[in-house]
mmCIF file with all atom_site columns, C-alpha atoms and ligand atoms in Angstrom:
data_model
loop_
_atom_site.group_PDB
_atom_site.id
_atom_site.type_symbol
_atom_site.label_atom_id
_atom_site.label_alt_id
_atom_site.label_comp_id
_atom_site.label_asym_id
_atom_site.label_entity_id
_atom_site.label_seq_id
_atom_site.pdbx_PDB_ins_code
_atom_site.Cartn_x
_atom_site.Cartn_y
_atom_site.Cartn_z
_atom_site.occupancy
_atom_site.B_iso_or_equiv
_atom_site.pdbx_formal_charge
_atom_site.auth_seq_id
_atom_site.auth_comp_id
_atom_site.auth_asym_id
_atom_site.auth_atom_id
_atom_site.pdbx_PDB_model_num
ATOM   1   C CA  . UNK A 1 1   ? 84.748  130.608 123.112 1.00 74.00 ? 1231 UNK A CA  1
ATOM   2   C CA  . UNK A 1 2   ? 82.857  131.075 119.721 1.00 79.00 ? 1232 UNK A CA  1
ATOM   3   C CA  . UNK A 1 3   ? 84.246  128.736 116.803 1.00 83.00 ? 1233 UNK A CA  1
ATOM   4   C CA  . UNK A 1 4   ? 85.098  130.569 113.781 1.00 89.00 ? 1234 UNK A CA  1
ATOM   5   C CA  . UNK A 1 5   ? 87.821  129.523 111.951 1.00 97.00 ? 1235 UNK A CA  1
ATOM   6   C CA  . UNK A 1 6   ? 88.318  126.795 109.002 1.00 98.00 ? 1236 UNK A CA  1
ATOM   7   C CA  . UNK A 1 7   ? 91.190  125.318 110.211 1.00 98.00 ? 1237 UNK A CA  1
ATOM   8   C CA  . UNK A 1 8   ? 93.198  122.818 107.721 1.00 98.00 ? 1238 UNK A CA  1
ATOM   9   C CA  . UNK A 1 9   ? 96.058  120.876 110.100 1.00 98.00 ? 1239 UNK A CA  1
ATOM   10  C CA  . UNK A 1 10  ? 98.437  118.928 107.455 1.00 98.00 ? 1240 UNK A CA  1
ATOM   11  C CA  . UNK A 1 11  ? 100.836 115.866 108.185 1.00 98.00 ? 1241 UNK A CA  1
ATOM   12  C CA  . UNK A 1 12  ? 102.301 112.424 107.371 1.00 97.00 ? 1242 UNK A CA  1
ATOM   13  C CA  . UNK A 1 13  ? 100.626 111.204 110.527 1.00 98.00 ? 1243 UNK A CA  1
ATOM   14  C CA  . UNK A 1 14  ? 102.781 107.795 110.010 1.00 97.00 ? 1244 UNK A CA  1
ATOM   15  C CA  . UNK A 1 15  ? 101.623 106.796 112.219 1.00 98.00 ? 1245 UNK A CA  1
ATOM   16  C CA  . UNK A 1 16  ? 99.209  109.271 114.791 1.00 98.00 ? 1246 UNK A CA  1
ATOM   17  C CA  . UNK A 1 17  ? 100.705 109.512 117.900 1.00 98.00 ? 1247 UNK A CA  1
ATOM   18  C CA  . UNK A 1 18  ? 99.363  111.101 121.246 1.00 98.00 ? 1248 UNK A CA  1
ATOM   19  C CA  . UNK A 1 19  ? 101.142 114.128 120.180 1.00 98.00 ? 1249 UNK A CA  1
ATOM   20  C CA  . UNK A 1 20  ? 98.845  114.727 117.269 1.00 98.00 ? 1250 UNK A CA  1
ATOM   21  C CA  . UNK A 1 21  ? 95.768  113.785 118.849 1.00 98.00 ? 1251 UNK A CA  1
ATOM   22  C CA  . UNK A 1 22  ? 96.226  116.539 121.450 1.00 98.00 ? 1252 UNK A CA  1
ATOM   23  C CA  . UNK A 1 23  ? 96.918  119.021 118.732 1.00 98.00 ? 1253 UNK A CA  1
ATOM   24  C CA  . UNK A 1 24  ? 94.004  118.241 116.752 1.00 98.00 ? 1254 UNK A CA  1
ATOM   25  C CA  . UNK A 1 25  ? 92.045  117.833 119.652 1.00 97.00 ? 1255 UNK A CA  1
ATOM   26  C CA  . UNK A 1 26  ? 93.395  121.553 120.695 1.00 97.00 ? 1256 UNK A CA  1
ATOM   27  C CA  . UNK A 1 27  ? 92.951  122.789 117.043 1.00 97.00 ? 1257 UNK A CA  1
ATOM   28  C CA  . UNK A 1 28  ? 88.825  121.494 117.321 1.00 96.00 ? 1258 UNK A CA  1
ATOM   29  C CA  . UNK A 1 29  ? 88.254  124.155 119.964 1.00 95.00 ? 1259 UNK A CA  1
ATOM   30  C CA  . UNK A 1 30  ? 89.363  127.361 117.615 1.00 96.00 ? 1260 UNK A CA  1
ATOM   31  C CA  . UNK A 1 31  ? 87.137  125.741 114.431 1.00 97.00 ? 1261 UNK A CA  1
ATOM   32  C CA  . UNK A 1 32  ? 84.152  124.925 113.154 1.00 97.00 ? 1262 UNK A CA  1
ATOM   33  C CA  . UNK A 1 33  ? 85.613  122.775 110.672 1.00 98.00 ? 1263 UNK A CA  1
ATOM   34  C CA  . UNK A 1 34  ? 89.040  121.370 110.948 1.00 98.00 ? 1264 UNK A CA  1
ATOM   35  C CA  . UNK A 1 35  ? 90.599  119.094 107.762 1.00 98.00 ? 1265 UNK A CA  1
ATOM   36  C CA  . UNK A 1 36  ? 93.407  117.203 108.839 1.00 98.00 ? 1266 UNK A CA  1
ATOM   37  C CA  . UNK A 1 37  ? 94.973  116.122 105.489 1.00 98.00 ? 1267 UNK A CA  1
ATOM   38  C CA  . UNK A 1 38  ? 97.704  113.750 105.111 1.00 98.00 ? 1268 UNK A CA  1
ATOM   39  C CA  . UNK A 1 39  ? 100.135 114.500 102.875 1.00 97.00 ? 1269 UNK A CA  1
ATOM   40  C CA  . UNK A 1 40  ? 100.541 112.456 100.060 1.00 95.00 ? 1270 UNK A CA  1
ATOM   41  C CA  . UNK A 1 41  ? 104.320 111.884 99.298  1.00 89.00 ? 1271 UNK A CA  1
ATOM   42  C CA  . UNK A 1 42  ? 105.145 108.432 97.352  1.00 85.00 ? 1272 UNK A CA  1
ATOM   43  C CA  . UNK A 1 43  ? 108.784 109.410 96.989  1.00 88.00 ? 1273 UNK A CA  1
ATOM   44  C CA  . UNK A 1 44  ? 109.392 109.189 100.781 1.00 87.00 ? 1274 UNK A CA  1
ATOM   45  C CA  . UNK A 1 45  ? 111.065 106.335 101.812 1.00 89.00 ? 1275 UNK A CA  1
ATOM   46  C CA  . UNK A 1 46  ? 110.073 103.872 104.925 1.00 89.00 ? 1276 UNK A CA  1
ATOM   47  C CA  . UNK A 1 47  ? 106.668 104.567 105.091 1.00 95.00 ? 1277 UNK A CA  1
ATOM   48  C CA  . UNK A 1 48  ? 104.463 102.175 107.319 1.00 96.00 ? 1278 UNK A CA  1
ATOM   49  C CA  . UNK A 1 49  ? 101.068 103.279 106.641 1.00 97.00 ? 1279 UNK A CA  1
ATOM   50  C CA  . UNK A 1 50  ? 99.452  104.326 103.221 1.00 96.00 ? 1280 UNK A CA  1
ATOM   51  C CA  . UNK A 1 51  ? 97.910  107.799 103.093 1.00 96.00 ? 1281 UNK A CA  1
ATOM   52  C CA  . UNK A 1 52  ? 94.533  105.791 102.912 1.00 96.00 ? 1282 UNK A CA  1
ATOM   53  C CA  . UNK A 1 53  ? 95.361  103.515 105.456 1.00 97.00 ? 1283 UNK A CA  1
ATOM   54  C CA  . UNK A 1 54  ? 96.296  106.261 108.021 1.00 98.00 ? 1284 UNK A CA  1
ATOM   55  C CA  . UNK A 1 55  ? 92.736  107.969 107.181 1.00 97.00 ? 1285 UNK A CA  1
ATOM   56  C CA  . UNK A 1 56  ? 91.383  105.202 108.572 1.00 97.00 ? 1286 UNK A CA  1
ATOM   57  C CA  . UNK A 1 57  ? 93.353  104.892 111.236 1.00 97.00 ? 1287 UNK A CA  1
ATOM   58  C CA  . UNK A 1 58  ? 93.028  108.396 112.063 1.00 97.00 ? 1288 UNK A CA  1
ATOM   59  C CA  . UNK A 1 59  ? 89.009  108.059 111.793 1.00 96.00 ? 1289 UNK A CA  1
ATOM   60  C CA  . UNK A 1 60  ? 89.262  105.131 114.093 1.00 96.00 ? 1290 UNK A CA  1
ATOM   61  C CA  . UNK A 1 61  ? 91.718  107.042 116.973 1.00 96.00 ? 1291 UNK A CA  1
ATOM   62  C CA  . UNK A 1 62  ? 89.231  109.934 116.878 1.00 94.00 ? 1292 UNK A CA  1
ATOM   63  C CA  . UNK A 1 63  ? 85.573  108.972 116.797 1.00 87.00 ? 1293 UNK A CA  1
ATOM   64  C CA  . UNK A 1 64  ? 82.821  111.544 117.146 1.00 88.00 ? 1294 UNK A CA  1
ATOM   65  C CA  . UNK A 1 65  ? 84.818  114.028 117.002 1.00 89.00 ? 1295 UNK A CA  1
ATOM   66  C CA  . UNK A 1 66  ? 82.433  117.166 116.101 1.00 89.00 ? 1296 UNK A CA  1
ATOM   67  C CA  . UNK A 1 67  ? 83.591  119.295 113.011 1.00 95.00 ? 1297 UNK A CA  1
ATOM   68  C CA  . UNK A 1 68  ? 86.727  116.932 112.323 1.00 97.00 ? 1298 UNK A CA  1
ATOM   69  C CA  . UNK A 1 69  ? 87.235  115.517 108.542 1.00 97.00 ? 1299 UNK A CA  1
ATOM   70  C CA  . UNK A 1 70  ? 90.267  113.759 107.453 1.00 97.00 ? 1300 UNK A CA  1
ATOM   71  C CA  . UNK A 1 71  ? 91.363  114.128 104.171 1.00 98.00 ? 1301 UNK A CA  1
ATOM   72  C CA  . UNK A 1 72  ? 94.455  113.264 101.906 1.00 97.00 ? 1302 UNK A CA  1
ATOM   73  C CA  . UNK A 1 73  ? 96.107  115.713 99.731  1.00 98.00 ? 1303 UNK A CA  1
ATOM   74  C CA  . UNK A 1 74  ? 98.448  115.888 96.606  1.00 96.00 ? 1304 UNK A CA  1
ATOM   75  C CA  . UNK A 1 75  ? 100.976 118.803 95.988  1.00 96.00 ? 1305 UNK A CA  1
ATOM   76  C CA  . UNK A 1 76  ? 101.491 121.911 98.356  1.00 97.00 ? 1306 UNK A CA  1
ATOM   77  C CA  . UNK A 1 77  ? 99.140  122.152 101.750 1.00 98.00 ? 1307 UNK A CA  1
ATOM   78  C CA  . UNK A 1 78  ? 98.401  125.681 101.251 1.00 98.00 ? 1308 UNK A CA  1
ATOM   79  C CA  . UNK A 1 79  ? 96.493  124.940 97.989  1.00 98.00 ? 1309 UNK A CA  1
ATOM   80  C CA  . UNK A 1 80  ? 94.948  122.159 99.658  1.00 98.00 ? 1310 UNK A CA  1
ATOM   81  C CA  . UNK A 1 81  ? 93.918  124.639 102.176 1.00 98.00 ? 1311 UNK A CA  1
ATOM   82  C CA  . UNK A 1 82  ? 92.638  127.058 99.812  1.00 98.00 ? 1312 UNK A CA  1
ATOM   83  C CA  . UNK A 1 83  ? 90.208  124.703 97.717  1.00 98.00 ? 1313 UNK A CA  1
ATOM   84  C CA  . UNK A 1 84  ? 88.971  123.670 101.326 1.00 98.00 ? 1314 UNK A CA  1
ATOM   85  C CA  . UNK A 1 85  ? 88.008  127.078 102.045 1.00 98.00 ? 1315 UNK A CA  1
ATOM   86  C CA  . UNK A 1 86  ? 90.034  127.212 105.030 1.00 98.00 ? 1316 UNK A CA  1
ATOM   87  C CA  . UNK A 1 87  ? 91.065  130.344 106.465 1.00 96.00 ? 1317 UNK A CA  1
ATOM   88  C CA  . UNK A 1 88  ? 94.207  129.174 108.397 1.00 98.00 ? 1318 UNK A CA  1
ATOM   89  C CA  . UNK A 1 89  ? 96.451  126.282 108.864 1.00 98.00 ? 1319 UNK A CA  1
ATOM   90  C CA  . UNK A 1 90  ? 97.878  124.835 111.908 1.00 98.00 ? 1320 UNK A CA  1
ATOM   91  C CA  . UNK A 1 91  ? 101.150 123.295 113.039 1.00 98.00 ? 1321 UNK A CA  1
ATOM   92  C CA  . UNK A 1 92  ? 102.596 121.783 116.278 1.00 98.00 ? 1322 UNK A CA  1
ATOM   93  C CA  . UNK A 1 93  ? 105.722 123.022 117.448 1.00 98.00 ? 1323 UNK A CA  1
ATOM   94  C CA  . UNK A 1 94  ? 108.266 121.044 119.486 1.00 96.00 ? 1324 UNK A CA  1
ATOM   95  C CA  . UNK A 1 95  ? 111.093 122.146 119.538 1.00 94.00 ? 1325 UNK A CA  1
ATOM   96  C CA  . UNK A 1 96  ? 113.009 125.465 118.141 1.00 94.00 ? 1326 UNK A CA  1
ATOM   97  C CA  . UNK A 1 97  ? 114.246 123.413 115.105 1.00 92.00 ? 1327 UNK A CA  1
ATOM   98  C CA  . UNK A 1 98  ? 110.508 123.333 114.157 1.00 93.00 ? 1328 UNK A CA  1
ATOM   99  C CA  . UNK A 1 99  ? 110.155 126.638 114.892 1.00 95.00 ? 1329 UNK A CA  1
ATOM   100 C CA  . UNK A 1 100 ? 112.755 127.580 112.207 1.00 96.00 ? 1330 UNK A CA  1
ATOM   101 C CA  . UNK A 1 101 ? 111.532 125.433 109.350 1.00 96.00 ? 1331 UNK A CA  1
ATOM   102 C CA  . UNK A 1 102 ? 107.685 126.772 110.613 1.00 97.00 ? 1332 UNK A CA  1
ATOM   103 C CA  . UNK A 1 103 ? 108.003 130.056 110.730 1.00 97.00 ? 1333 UNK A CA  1
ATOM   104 C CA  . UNK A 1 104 ? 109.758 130.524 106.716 1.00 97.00 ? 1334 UNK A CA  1
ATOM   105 C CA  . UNK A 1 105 ? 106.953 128.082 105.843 1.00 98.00 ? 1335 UNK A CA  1
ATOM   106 C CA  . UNK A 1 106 ? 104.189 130.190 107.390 1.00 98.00 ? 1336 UNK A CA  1
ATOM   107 C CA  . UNK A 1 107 ? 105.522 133.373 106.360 1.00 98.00 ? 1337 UNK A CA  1
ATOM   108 C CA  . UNK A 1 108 ? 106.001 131.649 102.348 1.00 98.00 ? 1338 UNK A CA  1
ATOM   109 C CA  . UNK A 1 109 ? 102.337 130.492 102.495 1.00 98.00 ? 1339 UNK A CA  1
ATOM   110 C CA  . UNK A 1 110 ? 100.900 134.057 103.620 1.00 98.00 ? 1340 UNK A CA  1
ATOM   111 C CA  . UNK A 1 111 ? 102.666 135.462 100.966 1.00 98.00 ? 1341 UNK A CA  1
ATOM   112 C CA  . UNK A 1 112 ? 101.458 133.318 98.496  1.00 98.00 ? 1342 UNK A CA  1
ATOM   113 C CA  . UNK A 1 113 ? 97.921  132.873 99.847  1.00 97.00 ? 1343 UNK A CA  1
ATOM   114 C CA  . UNK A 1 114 ? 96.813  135.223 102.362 1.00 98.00 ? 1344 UNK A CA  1
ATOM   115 C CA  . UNK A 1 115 ? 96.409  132.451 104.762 1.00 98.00 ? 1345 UNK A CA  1
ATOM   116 C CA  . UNK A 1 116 ? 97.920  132.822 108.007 1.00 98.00 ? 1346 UNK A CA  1
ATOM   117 C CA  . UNK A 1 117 ? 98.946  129.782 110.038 1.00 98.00 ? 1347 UNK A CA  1
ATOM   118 C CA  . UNK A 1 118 ? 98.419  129.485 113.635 1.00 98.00 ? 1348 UNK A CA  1
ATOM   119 C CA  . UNK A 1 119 ? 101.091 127.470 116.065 1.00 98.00 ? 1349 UNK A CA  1
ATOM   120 C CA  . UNK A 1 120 ? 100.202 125.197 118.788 1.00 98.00 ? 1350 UNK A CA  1
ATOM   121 C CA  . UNK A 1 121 ? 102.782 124.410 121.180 1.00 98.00 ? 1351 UNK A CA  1
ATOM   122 C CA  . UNK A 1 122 ? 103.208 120.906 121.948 1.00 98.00 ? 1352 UNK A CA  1
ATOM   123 C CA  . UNK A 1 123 ? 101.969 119.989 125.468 1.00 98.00 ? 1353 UNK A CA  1
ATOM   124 C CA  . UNK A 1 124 ? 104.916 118.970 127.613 1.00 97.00 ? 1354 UNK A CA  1
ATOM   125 C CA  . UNK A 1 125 ? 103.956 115.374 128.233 1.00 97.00 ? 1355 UNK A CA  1
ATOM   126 C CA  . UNK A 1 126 ? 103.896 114.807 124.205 1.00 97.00 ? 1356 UNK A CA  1
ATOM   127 C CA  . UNK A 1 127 ? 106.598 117.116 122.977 1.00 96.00 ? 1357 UNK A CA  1
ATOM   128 C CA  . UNK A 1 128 ? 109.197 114.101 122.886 1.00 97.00 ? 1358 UNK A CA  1
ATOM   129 C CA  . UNK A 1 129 ? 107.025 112.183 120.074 1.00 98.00 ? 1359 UNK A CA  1
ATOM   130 C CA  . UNK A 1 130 ? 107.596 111.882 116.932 1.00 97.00 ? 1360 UNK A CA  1
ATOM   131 C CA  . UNK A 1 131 ? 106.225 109.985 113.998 1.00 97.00 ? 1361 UNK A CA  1
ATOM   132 C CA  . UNK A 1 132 ? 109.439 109.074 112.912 1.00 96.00 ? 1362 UNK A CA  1
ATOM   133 C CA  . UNK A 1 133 ? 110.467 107.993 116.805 1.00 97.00 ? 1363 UNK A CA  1
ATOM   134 C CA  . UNK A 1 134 ? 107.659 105.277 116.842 1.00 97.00 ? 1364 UNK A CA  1
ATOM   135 C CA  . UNK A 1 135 ? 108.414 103.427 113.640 1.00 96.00 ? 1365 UNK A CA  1
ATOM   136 C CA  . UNK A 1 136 ? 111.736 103.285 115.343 1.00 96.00 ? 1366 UNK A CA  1
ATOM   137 C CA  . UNK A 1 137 ? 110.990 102.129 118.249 1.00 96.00 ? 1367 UNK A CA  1
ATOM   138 C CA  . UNK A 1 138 ? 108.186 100.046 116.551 1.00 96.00 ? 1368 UNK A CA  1
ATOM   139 C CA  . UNK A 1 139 ? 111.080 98.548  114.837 1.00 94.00 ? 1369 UNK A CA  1
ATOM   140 C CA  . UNK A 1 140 ? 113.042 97.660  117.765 1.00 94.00 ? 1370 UNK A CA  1
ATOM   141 C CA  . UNK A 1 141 ? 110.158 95.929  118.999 1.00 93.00 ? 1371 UNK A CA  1
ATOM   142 C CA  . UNK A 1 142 ? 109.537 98.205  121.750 1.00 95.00 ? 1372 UNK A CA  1
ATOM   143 C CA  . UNK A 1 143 ? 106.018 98.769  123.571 1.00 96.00 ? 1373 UNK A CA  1
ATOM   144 C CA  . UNK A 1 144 ? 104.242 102.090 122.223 1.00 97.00 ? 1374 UNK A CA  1
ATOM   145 C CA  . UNK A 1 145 ? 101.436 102.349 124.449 1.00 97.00 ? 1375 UNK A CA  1
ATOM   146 C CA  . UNK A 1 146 ? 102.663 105.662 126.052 1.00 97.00 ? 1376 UNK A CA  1
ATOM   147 C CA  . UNK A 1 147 ? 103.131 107.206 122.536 1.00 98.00 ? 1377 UNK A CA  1
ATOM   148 C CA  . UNK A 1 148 ? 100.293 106.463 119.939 1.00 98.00 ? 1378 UNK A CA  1
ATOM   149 C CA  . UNK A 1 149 ? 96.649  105.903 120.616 1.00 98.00 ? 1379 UNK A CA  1
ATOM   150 C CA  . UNK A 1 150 ? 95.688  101.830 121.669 1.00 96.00 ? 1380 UNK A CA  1
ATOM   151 C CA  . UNK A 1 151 ? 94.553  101.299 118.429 1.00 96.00 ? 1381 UNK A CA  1
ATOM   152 C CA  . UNK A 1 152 ? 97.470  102.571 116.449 1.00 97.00 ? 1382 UNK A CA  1
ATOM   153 C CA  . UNK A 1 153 ? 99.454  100.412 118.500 1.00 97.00 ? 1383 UNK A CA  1
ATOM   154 C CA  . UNK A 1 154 ? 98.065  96.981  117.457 1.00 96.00 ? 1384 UNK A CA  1
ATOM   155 C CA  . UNK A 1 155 ? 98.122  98.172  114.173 1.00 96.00 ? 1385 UNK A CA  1
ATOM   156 C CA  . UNK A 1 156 ? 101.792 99.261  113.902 1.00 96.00 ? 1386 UNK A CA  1
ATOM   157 C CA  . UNK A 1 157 ? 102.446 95.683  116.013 1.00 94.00 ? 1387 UNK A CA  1
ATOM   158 C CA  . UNK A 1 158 ? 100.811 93.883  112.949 1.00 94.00 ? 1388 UNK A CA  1
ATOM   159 C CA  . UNK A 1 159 ? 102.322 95.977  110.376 1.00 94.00 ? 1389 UNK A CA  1
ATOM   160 C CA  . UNK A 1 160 ? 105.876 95.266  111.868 1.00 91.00 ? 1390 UNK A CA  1
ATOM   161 C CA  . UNK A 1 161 ? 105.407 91.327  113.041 1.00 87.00 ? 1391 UNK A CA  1
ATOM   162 C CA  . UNK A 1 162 ? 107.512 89.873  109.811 1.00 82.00 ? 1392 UNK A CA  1
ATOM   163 C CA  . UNK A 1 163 ? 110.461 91.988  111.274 1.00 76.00 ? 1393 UNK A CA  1
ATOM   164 C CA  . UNK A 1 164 ? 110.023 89.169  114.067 1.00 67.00 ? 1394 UNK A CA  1
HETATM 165 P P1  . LIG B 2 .   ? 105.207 116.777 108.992 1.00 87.43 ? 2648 LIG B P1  1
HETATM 166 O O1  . LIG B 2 .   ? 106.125 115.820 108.287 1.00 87.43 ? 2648 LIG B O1  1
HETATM 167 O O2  . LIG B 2 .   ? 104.415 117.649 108.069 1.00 87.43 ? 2648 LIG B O2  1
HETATM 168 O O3  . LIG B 2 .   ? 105.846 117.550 110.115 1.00 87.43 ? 2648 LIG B O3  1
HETATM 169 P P2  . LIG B 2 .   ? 103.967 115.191 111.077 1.00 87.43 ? 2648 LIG B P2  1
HETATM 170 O O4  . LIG B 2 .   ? 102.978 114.101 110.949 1.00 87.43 ? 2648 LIG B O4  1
HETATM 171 O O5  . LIG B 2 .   ? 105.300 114.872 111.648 1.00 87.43 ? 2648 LIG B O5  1
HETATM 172 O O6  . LIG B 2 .   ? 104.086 115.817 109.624 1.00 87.43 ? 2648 LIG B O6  1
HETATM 173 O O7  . LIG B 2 .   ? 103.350 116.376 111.943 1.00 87.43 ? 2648 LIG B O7  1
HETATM 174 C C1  . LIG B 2 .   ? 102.126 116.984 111.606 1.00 87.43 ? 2648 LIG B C1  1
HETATM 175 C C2  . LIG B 2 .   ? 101.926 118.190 112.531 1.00 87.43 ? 2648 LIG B C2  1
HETATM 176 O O8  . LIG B 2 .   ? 101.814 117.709 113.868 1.00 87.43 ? 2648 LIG B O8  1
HETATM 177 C C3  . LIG B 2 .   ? 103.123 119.154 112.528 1.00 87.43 ? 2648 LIG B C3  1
HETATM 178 O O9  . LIG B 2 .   ? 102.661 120.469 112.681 1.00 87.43 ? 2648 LIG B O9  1
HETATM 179 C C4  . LIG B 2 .   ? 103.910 118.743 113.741 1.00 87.43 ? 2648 LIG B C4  1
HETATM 180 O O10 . LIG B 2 .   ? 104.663 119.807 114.282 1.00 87.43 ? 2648 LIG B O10 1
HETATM 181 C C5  . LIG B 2 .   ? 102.802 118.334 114.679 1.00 87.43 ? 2648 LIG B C5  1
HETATM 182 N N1  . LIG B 2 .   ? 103.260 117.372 115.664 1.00 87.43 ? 2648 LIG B N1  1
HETATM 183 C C6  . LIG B 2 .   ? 103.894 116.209 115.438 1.00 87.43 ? 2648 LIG B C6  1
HETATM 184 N N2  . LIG B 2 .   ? 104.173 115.580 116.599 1.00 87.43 ? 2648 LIG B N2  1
HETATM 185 C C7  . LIG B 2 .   ? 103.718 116.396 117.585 1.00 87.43 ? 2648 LIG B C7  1
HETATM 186 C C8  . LIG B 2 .   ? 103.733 116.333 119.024 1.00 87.43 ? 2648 LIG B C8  1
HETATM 187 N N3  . LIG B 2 .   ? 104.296 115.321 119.668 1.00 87.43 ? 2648 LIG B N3  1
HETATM 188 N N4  . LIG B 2 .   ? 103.167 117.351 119.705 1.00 87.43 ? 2648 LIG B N4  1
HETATM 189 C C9  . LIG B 2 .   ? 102.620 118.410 119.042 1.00 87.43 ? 2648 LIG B C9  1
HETATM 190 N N5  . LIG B 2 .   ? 102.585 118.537 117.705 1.00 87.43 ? 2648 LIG B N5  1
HETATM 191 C C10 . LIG B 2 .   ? 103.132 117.548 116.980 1.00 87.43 ? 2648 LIG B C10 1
#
């Protein structure tokens, strides 16, 4: 398949989980560039990661990956996407409650932008996983191998060990 598309895939990503990593992974294939930009959002409460620190972790979960640039990003993704230069955005979708929320959001940033989003579904082993299920879980003290990449694991261990 011939790469041609800009693709800008925007997130908390707090923390990655094997969910995103097949998404951007899936995204790669369509683009010849693909920003994955974590959103910036200082007002949202229990966050485990900073946006810097999950740009690193991100960078360290996907190594040598061809094309792939991970960014952070202030104020509304589709003027993010714009100043990038990309010429669509992409979203997982999980569930038909994303689906909702997605689609008014896609159809809102064409409108304003001219930039079309593209949906991935979520692949059925990953669909379950959520961000918000592994700090959780993480919480509880629960393993997270099957849910976030090795390295994201140890880190979120660390990050959580004075709960212990
Ligand atoms: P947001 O708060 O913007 O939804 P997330 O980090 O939760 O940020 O998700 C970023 C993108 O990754 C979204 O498009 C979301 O639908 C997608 N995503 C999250 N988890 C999964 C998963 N398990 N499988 C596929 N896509 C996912």
């Amino acid at each position: 398949m011939e790469k041609r598309l800009i693709g800008f895939l925007p997130g908390s990503f707090d923390p990655l989980t094997l969910g995103h990593v097949d998404i951007v992974t899936r995204a790669t294939a369509f683009c010849v560039k693909l920003y994955v930009g974590i959103a910036q959002n200082p007002s949202k409460q229990g966050q485990l990661f900073t946006p810097q620190e999950r740009v690193g972790l991100i960078l360290q979960s996907l190594p040598g990956m061809s094309g792939l640039e991970i960014i952070s990003f202030e104020g509304l993704a589709v003027d993010t996407a714009a100043s990038l230069g990309a010429n669509c955005i992409f979203r997982g979708i999980r569930s038909a409650s994303d689906a909702e929320y997605e689609f008014r959001m896609a159809v809102a940033n064409r409108k304003v932008s001219g930039i079309d989003t593209l949906f991935l579904m979520a692949d059925e082993r990953y669909g379950h996983i959520s961000s918000s299920l592994i700090r959780q879980l993480g919480r509880g003290g629960k393993d997270l191998t099957a849910f976030v990449p090795a390295v994201i694991e140890s880190q979120v261990r660390e990050r959580l060990s004075h709960l212990r």
